[in-house]
XYZ file of C-alpha atoms in Angstrom:
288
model
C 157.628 -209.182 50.629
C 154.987 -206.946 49.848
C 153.966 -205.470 53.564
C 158.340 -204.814 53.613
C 157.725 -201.511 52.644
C 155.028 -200.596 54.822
C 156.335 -202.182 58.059
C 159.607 -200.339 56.838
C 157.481 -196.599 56.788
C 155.811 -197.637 60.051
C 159.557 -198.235 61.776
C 160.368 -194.865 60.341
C 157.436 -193.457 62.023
C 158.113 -194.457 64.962
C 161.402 -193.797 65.455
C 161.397 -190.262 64.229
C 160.738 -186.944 65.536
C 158.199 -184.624 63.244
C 160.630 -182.575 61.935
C 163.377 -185.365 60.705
C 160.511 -187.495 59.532
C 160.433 -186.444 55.965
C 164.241 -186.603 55.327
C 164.290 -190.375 56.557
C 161.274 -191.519 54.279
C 163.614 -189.622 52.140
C 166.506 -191.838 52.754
C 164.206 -195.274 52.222
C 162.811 -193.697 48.886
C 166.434 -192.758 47.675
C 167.659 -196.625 48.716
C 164.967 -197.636 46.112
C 166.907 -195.341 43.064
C 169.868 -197.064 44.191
C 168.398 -200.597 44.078
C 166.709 -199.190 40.775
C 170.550 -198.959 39.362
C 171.935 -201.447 40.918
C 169.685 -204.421 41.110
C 169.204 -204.358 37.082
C 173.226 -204.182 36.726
C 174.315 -206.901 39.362
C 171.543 -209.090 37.936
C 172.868 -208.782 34.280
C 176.816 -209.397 35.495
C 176.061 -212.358 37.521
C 173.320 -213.560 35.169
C 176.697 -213.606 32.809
C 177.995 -216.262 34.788
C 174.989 -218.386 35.538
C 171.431 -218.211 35.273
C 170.820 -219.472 38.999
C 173.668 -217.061 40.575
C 171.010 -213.366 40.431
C 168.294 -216.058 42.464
C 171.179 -217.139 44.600
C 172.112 -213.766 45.579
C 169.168 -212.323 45.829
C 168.509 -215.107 48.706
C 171.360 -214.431 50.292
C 170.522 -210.571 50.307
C 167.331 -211.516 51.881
C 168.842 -213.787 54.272
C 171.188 -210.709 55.771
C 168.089 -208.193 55.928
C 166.440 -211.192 58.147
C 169.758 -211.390 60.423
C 169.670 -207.681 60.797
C 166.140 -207.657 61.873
C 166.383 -210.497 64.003
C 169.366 -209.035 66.018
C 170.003 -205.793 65.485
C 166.662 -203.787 64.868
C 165.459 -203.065 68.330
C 161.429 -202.758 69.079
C 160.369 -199.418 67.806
C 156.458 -199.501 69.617
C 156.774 -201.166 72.976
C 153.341 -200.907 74.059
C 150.963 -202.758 75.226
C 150.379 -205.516 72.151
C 146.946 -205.348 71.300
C 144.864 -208.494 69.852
C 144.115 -208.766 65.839
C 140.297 -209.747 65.622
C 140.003 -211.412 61.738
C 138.464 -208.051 60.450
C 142.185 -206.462 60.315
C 142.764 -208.913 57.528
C 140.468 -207.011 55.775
C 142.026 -204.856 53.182
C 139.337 -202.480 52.881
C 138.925 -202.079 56.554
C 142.053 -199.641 57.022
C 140.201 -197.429 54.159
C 137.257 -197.604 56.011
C 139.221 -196.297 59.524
C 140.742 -193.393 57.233
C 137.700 -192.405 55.713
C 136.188 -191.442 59.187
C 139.309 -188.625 59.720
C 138.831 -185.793 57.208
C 142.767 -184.899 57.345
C 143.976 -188.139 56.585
C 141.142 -188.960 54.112
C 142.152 -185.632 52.252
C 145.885 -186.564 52.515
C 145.723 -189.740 51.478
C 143.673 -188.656 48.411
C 147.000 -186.561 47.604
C 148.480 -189.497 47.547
C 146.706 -191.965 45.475
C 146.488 -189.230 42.842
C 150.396 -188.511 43.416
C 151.152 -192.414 42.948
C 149.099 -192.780 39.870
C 150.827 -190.003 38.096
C 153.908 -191.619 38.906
C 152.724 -194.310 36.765
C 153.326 -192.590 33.528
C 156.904 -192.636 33.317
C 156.740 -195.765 34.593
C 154.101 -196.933 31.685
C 155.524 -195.144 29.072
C 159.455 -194.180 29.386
C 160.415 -197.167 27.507
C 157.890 -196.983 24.458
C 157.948 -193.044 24.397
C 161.835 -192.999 23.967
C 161.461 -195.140 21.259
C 159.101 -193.947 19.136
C 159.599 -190.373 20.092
C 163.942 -190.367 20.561
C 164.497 -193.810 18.092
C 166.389 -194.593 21.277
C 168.056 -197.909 21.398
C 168.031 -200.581 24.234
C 171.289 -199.246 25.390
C 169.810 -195.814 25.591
C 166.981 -196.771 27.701
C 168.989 -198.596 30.207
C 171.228 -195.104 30.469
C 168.399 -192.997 30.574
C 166.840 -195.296 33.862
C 170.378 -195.157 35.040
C 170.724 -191.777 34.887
C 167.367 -191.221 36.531
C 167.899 -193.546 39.376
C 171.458 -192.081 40.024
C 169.226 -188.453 40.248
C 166.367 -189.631 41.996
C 168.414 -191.134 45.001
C 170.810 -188.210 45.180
C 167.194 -185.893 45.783
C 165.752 -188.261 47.763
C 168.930 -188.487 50.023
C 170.417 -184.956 50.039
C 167.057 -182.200 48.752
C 164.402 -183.516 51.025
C 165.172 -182.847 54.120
C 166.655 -179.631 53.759
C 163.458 -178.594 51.784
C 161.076 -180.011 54.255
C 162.786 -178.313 57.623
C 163.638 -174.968 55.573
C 159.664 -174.718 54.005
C 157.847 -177.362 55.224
C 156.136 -180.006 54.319
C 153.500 -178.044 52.473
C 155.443 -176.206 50.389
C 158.267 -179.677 49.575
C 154.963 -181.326 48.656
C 153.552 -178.107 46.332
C 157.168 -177.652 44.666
C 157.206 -181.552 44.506
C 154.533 -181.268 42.648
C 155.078 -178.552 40.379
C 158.411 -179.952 39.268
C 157.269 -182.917 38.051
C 154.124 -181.575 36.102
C 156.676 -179.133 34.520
C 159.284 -181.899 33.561
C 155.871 -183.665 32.276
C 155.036 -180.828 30.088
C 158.580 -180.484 29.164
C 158.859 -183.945 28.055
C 155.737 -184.022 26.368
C 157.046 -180.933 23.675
C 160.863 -182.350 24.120
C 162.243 -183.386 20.010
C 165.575 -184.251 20.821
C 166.815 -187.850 22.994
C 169.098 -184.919 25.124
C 166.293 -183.098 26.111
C 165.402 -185.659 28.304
C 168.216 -185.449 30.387
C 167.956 -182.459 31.939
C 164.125 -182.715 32.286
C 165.098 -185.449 34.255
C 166.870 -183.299 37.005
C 162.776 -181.935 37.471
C 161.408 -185.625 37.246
C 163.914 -186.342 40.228
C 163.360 -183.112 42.271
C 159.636 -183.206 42.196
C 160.424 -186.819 44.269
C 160.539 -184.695 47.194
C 156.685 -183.960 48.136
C 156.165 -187.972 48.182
C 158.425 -188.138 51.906
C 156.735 -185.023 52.654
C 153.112 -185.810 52.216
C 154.132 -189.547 54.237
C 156.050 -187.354 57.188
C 152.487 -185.183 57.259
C 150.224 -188.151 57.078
C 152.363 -190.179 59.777
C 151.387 -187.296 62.326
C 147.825 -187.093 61.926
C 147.881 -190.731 63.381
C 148.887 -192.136 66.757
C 151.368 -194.613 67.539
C 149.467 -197.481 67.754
C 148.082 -196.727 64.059
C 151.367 -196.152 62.328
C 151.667 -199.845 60.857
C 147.488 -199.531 59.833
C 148.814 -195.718 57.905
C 151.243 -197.083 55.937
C 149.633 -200.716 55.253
C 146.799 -198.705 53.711
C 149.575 -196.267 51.875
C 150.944 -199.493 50.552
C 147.526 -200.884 49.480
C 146.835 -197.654 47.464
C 150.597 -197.953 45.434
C 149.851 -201.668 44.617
C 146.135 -200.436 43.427
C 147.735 -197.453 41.362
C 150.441 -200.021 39.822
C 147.743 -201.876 38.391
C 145.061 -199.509 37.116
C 148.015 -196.776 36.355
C 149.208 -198.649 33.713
C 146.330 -199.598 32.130
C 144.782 -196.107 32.054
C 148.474 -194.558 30.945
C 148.312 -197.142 28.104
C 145.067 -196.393 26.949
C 145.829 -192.863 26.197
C 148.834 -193.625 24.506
C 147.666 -195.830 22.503
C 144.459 -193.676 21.456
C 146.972 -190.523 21.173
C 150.217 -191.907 19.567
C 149.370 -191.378 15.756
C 148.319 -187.925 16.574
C 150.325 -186.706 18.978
C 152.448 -189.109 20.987
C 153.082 -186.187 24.172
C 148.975 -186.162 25.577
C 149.838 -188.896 28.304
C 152.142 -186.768 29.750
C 149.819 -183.238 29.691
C 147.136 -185.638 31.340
C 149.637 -186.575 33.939
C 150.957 -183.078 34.601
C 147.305 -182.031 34.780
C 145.812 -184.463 36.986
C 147.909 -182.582 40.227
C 145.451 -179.858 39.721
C 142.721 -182.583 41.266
C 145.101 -182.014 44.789
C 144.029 -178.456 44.894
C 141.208 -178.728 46.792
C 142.293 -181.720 49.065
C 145.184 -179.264 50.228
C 143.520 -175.934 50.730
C 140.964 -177.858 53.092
C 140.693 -176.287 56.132
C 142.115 -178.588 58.525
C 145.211 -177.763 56.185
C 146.971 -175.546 59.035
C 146.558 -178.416 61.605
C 148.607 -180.978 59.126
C 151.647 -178.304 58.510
C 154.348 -178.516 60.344
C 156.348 -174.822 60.890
């Protein structure tokens, strides 16, 4: 299940015109906050009745989404089908291929660092609410609730409208921005209601992430969509594991002092995506 994601983007790709890309990886992003909401509460109701019934369904969820590609998905790349020598098992191949295109090499930088600040509310929401808010279970289950509920509804309805009005330079800059200042906001916040309407920033700077994939799916051709977003993939499951680990650490180190440094540290680290987007094959990866 884990290439579902990228073979998903790749569809998307290829299926989409430049300027509606962004709003569709939009649409798969905000179909994640819903599952975020919804997977946790359906679980815990039919875990209520039995402890094999959240396995059963989940199969059975499965099973449809393998019916619907089977017969109703149609063949997005029709091309001529090309032969996979055994070196295209090799993950570090498709890092190699980026590495020799400056554009997607720069953009794809954006997006590792993007993915591992992502990891600090991820990391840390739980254990920061508690020891900053005294929040209880039941308040941290709201709070993800809440932010699911807000993420999908910017995924769904904010990114493409920002993304055709701006562009996808300025969605991924005001992306950006809005989640560094939620960050920073969170990081001085006293109060457990505070951090709800930070939240509406956490959720709107999920817009440059559909963005930055719409303007790295067009610096590739077809035939390389799948090989784009196999390697975006790789670089999510690589931030999951050092993100945490790196988040933790400065929590950890920081917590008896001042509990809020994680989050300055995240907020900061978007300053490193300066450079990679004032490169200057910048103009030729902006749409207009």
């Amino acid at each position: 299940t884990g290439a579902t994601g990228a073979v998903a983007g790749a569809y998307i790709a290829d299926i989409t015109d430049g300027e509606d890309r962004a709003r569709h990886f939009g649409l798969m992003s905000a179909c994640f906050g819903v599952g975020m909401v919804a997977g946790p509460v359906a679980g815990g109701l039919l875990g209520a009745i039995s402890l094999h019934a959240p396995f059963l369904a989940a199969a059975v969820l499965n099973g449809l989404n393998l019916l619907l590609g089977c017969f109703l998905m149609q063949e997005s790349h029709k091309g001529e089908r090309r032969p996979m020598p055994l070196r295209a098992f090799n993950p570090v191949s498709s890092f190699r291929w980026a590495r020799g295109m400056t554009i997607v090499a720069a953009l794809m930088t954006v997006f590792f660092i993007m993915q591992l600040v992502g990891q600090v509310p991820a990391a840390l929401w739980v254990i920061f609410g508690e020891d900053r808010f005294r929040w209880s279970a039941t308040m941290i289950g709201l709070s993800l609730a809440v932010f699911g509920i807000l993420h999908a509804l910017a995924q769904a309805f904010v990114t493409g409208p920002a993304t055709k009005r701006f562009g996808e330079k300025q969605a991924i800059i005001a992306g950006m921005a809005a989640d560094a200042l939620g960050y920073v906001l969170l990081a001085f916040a006293t109060r457990g209601w505070m951090a709800f309407p930070i939240m509406i920033l956490l959720a709107s700077g999920g817009i440059g992430m559909p963005a930055l994939q719409a303007m790295l799916s067009r610096q590739v051709d077809d035939d390389h969509q799948g090989q784009l977003q196999g390697s975006l993939a790789a670089l999510t499951s690589l931030t999951s594991i050092i993100g945490p680990l790196i988040v933790t650490a400065i929590y950890a180190a920081s917590a008896s002092t001042w509990n809020g440094l994680a989050w300055i540290v995240g907020a900061a680290l978007y300053l490193v995506c300066l450079p990679a987007l004032r490169r200057g094959a910048w103009s030729r990866a902006t749409s207009t």
